[in-house]
Amino acid sequence: MSACGCDSGSDKLMPFAEALKTLLASAQCIEETEILLLDQANGRVLAEPVISKISVPPAANSAMDGYAVNIESLSEGLCLPVSQRIPAGQQGEVLQPGTAARIFTGSEIPPGANAVVMQERCIRQGDKVTFEGVPEAGANIRPAGQDVLPGTCVAEKGARLDSRHQGVIASVGVNRLKVYRRLRVEIITTGDELVMPGETCAAGQIYNSNYFILRGMLETLGCEVIFTGIIGDTLAGTRDALSLAAERADLVLSSGGVSVGEEDYVKAAVESLGELDLWRLAIKPGKPLAYGRIGQVPFMGLPGNPAAVLVTFLMIARPYLLSMQGCKAVEPPCFTVKSGFKRDKAIPRDEFLRASLEWSEGQLYAAPIHSQSSGVLSSSVMAQGFLRIPAQQKVCENDLLPFYPFDGLLN
């Protein structure tokens, strides 16, 4: 046992910030890597940096359609003959003094030219072009290496790749990437009352929504998901399921069974197979969260109520999983908004409200959705994120509070 106060007789609740810091400090990145083609790497985490060997662009090019000139040629007159045409993808000839070159966006600047005049400021008549005025040297020219220079790191080790990374990596000609392999996570859902959608739901039973919450979020994170079915409420069955999961997964993730009820066997089963380092957090919803190990395999036990599963996964499990995948940026995305409500009662736990955002008189406000019960999941669909009220804090209108947008959490 650690000093986290997770023994069954302790009433100590670990604060949210401390719990997140503790878990991230214990997260160990998987070591195995694989090589993927660039178009297969979206969502994966780089195991080594990508260094450019080239300049982007490789040569100076035109920022728009127009005419390439040497400004010295315009010192004696604003009308020049057009000596050549340079479409994109072709290299022009040396610009002869006293002439202009018809040029297009992205076309390389011909030797001898030092400015581009956009076509809207030119009048073309036959084989001559007249300019409205003399441009500055370098006007409308993108210099070689403006975007990337040789030796530049365009994507760091630990970057979780998205289309932005893929675009810049493609621009430097790299097509094979070393990434960490997918994380294998086994989902354990417990409860005699659970049935899967599509099955008959008898009296006293409910559909297993937690599995679909967890699977969807894990797959979004690029994890390989293992699931063998619902585990009944027995100590032996729970222990067997956890033991098997630890043999084939990098992380065992459960929902339900970690509270203090007579039918909650997950905590006892984990302690019989390994140890718990953390149990019960000072957050609402989501107090009964457990973390430990089954043998050498990390285990995280989330609450059973669906809204609590959503909160604890996104705020606790997601950063931990990203860290295990080797990702550098793991903290939940957050910005501050003004409260559009007040609350006179403070509670001793950090509370994560499902909240909506509204603009009013140029200010962004947040207010809780109608129901905040940990068993009500539908309010999360109507919400735009979590509004966090720190422990022991009352809320007045216009208070600045942390807001965690679903747009950032659910990708």
Short mmCIF file of C-alpha atoms in Angstrom, two decimals, residues 60-293:
data_model
loop_
_atom_site.label_atom_id
_atom_site.label_comp_id
_atom_site.label_asym_id
_atom_site.label_seq_id
_atom_site.Cartn_x
_atom_site.Cartn_y
_atom_site.Cartn_z
CA ALA A 60 11.48 31.22 -54.12
CA ASN A 61 8.01 31.25 -55.65
CA SER A 62 5.17 33.60 -56.45
CA ALA A 63 2.52 34.27 -53.81
CA MET A 64 -0.08 35.11 -56.48
CA ASP A 65 -0.90 35.31 -60.16
CA GLY A 66 0.75 38.28 -61.86
CA TYR A 67 4.02 39.36 -63.45
CA ALA A 68 7.59 38.84 -62.24
CA VAL A 69 9.84 41.85 -62.75
CA ASN A 70 13.10 43.39 -61.72
CA ILE A 71 12.16 46.72 -60.19
CA GLU A 72 15.14 48.42 -61.82
CA SER A 73 13.50 47.79 -65.19
CA LEU A 74 10.55 49.94 -64.12
CA SER A 75 12.68 52.96 -63.25
CA GLU A 76 12.46 54.30 -66.80
CA GLY A 77 8.89 53.30 -67.63
CA LEU A 78 5.92 51.27 -66.38
CA CYS A 79 5.29 49.38 -69.63
CA LEU A 80 7.37 46.25 -70.34
CA PRO A 81 7.27 43.50 -72.95
CA VAL A 82 6.33 40.03 -71.67
CA SER A 83 9.24 37.72 -72.44
CA GLN A 84 8.03 34.40 -71.04
CA ARG A 85 5.21 32.54 -69.34
CA ILE A 86 5.94 30.41 -66.23
CA PRO A 87 3.13 28.07 -65.12
CA ALA A 88 3.39 26.20 -61.82
CA GLY A 89 5.57 23.12 -62.07
CA GLN A 90 7.87 24.58 -64.73
CA GLN A 91 11.15 26.43 -64.30
CA GLY A 92 11.50 29.75 -66.07
CA GLU A 93 14.49 31.14 -67.92
CA VAL A 94 16.65 34.02 -66.72
CA LEU A 95 14.55 37.19 -66.87
CA GLN A 96 15.98 39.46 -69.50
CA PRO A 97 16.51 43.09 -68.40
CA GLY A 98 13.67 45.39 -69.39
CA THR A 99 11.09 42.54 -69.59
CA ALA A 100 8.42 40.93 -67.41
CA ALA A 101 7.41 37.27 -67.03
CA ARG A 102 3.81 36.10 -66.76
CA ILE A 103 3.77 34.00 -63.58
CA PHE A 104 1.26 32.05 -61.52
CA THR A 105 0.79 31.25 -57.84
CA GLY A 106 3.40 28.75 -56.71
CA SER A 107 5.60 29.14 -59.79
CA GLU A 108 9.32 29.52 -59.17
CA ILE A 109 10.70 33.05 -59.48
CA PRO A 110 13.01 33.24 -62.52
CA PRO A 111 16.61 34.33 -61.97
CA GLY A 112 16.86 38.09 -62.40
CA ALA A 113 13.40 38.89 -60.99
CA ASN A 114 13.01 40.44 -57.54
CA ALA A 115 9.29 41.25 -57.27
CA VAL A 116 5.86 40.06 -58.42
CA VAL A 117 3.06 42.48 -59.30
CA MET A 118 -0.41 41.01 -58.85
CA GLN A 119 -2.42 40.87 -62.04
CA GLU A 120 -5.10 43.19 -60.65
CA ARG A 121 -2.53 46.02 -60.77
CA CYS A 122 -1.51 45.35 -64.35
CA ILE A 123 -3.03 46.02 -67.79
CA ARG A 124 -2.09 43.51 -70.45
CA GLN A 125 -2.20 44.65 -74.07
CA GLY A 126 -0.90 42.15 -76.56
CA ASP A 127 2.68 41.21 -75.72
CA LYS A 128 3.13 44.13 -73.31
CA VAL A 129 2.01 44.83 -69.75
CA THR A 130 1.58 48.18 -67.99
CA PHE A 131 1.96 48.46 -64.22
CA GLU A 132 0.20 50.85 -61.86
CA GLY A 133 3.41 51.60 -59.99
CA VAL A 134 6.80 50.29 -58.91
CA PRO A 135 6.60 47.50 -56.27
CA GLU A 136 9.03 47.06 -53.42
CA ALA A 137 11.84 44.55 -53.77
CA GLY A 138 10.62 41.12 -52.62
CA ALA A 139 6.93 41.98 -53.05
CA ASN A 140 4.70 38.90 -53.33
CA ILE A 141 7.64 36.50 -53.30
CA ARG A 142 7.80 33.57 -50.92
CA PRO A 143 11.48 32.95 -50.19
CA ALA A 144 13.01 29.46 -50.24
CA GLY A 145 12.69 27.88 -46.79
CA GLN A 146 10.00 30.33 -45.68
CA ASP A 147 8.07 27.46 -44.11
CA VAL A 148 10.76 24.90 -43.24
CA LEU A 149 14.55 24.92 -43.36
CA PRO A 150 16.79 21.84 -43.54
CA GLY A 151 17.38 20.43 -40.06
CA THR A 152 14.05 21.71 -38.72
CA CYS A 153 12.05 19.38 -36.47
CA VAL A 154 8.57 19.41 -38.02
CA ALA A 155 7.03 16.91 -35.57
CA GLU A 156 8.44 16.08 -32.15
CA LYS A 157 8.69 12.71 -30.46
CA GLY A 158 5.53 12.28 -28.42
CA ALA A 159 3.32 14.19 -30.86
CA ARG A 160 -0.09 12.62 -31.37
CA LEU A 161 -0.46 12.94 -35.10
CA ASP A 162 -3.39 14.60 -36.82
CA SER A 163 -3.96 15.97 -40.30
CA ARG A 164 -1.89 19.08 -39.53
CA HIS A 165 1.16 16.98 -38.71
CA GLN A 166 0.57 14.74 -41.72
CA GLY A 167 0.44 17.75 -44.01
CA VAL A 168 3.70 19.30 -42.83
CA ILE A 169 5.45 15.90 -42.77
CA ALA A 170 4.29 15.30 -46.33
CA SER A 171 5.63 18.70 -47.33
CA VAL A 172 9.17 17.61 -46.42
CA GLY A 173 8.86 14.37 -48.37
CA VAL A 174 8.76 11.89 -45.44
CA ASN A 175 6.46 8.90 -45.93
CA ARG A 176 7.49 6.38 -43.23
CA LEU A 177 7.15 7.09 -39.52
CA LYS A 178 8.18 5.30 -36.35
CA VAL A 179 5.24 5.27 -33.93
CA TYR A 180 4.41 3.52 -30.70
CA ARG A 181 2.27 0.45 -31.16
CA ARG A 182 -1.39 0.60 -30.21
CA LEU A 183 -2.17 0.29 -26.52
CA ARG A 184 -4.20 -2.83 -25.63
CA VAL A 185 -6.94 -2.07 -23.11
CA GLU A 186 -9.38 -4.63 -21.75
CA ILE A 187 -12.78 -3.36 -20.63
CA ILE A 188 -14.38 -5.10 -17.66
CA THR A 189 -18.01 -4.22 -16.98
CA THR A 190 -19.54 -5.82 -13.90
CA GLY A 191 -23.09 -6.22 -12.64
CA ASP A 192 -25.81 -8.88 -12.69
CA GLU A 193 -28.23 -6.15 -13.72
CA LEU A 194 -26.47 -5.44 -17.03
CA VAL A 195 -27.54 -6.68 -20.46
CA MET A 196 -26.27 -5.71 -23.90
CA PRO A 197 -28.39 -3.65 -26.32
CA GLY A 198 -30.44 -5.93 -28.55
CA GLU A 199 -31.03 -8.42 -25.74
CA THR A 200 -34.20 -8.65 -23.68
CA CYS A 201 -34.07 -6.35 -20.67
CA ALA A 202 -35.97 -8.07 -17.85
CA ALA A 203 -37.30 -6.46 -14.70
CA GLY A 204 -34.45 -5.12 -12.58
CA GLN A 205 -32.01 -5.01 -15.50
CA ILE A 206 -30.52 -2.12 -17.49
CA TYR A 207 -28.59 -1.86 -20.73
CA ASN A 208 -24.82 -1.71 -20.59
CA SER A 209 -24.15 1.85 -21.69
CA ASN A 210 -20.77 2.07 -19.96
CA TYR A 211 -19.16 -0.39 -22.35
CA PHE A 212 -20.05 1.77 -25.33
CA ILE A 213 -18.91 4.96 -23.59
CA LEU A 214 -15.54 3.39 -22.85
CA ARG A 215 -15.07 1.59 -26.15
CA GLY A 216 -15.81 4.68 -28.19
CA MET A 217 -13.42 6.87 -26.21
CA LEU A 218 -10.67 4.23 -26.24
CA GLU A 219 -10.93 3.76 -29.99
CA THR A 220 -10.80 7.52 -30.48
CA LEU A 221 -7.50 7.44 -28.60
CA GLY A 222 -6.22 4.77 -30.96
CA CYS A 223 -6.36 1.90 -28.45
CA GLU A 224 -6.98 -1.75 -29.29
CA VAL A 225 -10.03 -2.74 -27.23
CA ILE A 226 -10.58 -6.19 -25.72
CA PHE A 227 -13.98 -7.18 -24.29
CA THR A 228 -15.26 -10.65 -23.46
CA GLY A 229 -18.63 -9.80 -21.95
CA ILE A 230 -20.32 -8.70 -18.76
CA ILE A 231 -18.91 -10.08 -15.50
CA GLY A 232 -21.41 -11.22 -12.88
CA ASP A 233 -21.35 -10.08 -9.26
CA THR A 234 -19.19 -12.80 -7.71
CA LEU A 235 -15.73 -12.47 -6.22
CA ALA A 236 -14.39 -15.56 -7.97
CA GLY A 237 -15.74 -14.54 -11.37
CA THR A 238 -14.43 -11.02 -11.01
CA ARG A 239 -11.01 -12.25 -9.94
CA ASP A 240 -10.81 -14.69 -12.86
CA ALA A 241 -11.79 -12.01 -15.37
CA LEU A 242 -9.24 -9.54 -14.02
CA SER A 243 -6.48 -12.16 -13.95
CA LEU A 244 -7.11 -13.13 -17.59
CA ALA A 245 -7.30 -9.49 -18.66
CA ALA A 246 -3.92 -8.76 -17.07
CA GLU A 247 -2.35 -11.52 -19.16
CA ARG A 248 -3.27 -9.93 -22.50
CA ALA A 249 -3.71 -6.19 -21.96
CA ASP A 250 -1.47 -3.22 -21.24
CA LEU A 251 -4.17 -1.74 -19.01
CA VAL A 252 -7.27 -3.20 -17.39
CA LEU A 253 -10.16 -0.73 -17.24
CA SER A 254 -13.32 -1.57 -15.33
CA SER A 255 -16.59 0.17 -14.62
CA GLY A 256 -18.62 -0.58 -11.52
CA GLY A 257 -17.83 -2.70 -8.49
CA VAL A 258 -15.32 -0.33 -6.85
CA SER A 259 -17.64 1.22 -4.28
CA VAL A 260 -18.41 -0.11 -0.79
CA GLY A 261 -21.56 -2.12 -1.49
CA GLU A 262 -21.90 -5.79 -0.57
CA GLU A 263 -21.99 -6.72 -4.28
CA ASP A 264 -18.97 -4.61 -5.25
CA TYR A 265 -16.19 -7.14 -5.77
CA VAL A 266 -13.70 -5.41 -8.06
CA LYS A 267 -11.73 -3.71 -5.30
CA ALA A 268 -11.36 -6.92 -3.30
CA ALA A 269 -10.45 -8.92 -6.41
CA VAL A 270 -7.73 -6.46 -7.43
CA GLU A 271 -6.26 -6.46 -3.92
CA SER A 272 -6.13 -10.26 -3.96
CA LEU A 273 -4.24 -10.22 -7.28
CA GLY A 274 -2.05 -7.15 -6.73
CA GLU A 275 -2.50 -3.85 -4.94
CA LEU A 276 -4.43 -0.60 -4.98
CA ASP A 277 -2.49 2.64 -4.75
CA LEU A 278 -5.43 5.01 -5.00
CA TRP A 279 -9.07 4.69 -4.03
CA ARG A 280 -11.74 7.36 -3.75
CA LEU A 281 -11.29 10.84 -5.16
CA ALA A 282 -12.57 14.20 -3.98
CA ILE A 283 -14.55 14.78 -7.16
CA LYS A 284 -18.23 14.80 -8.04
CA PRO A 285 -19.36 12.72 -9.79
CA GLY A 286 -16.80 9.94 -9.64
CA LYS A 287 -15.68 9.49 -6.04
CA PRO A 288 -15.28 5.68 -6.16
CA LEU A 289 -12.30 5.53 -8.52
CA ALA A 290 -9.56 2.97 -7.97
CA TYR A 291 -6.04 2.67 -9.37
CA GLY A 292 -3.45 -0.01 -8.82
CA ARG A 293 -1.85 -3.05 -10.41
#
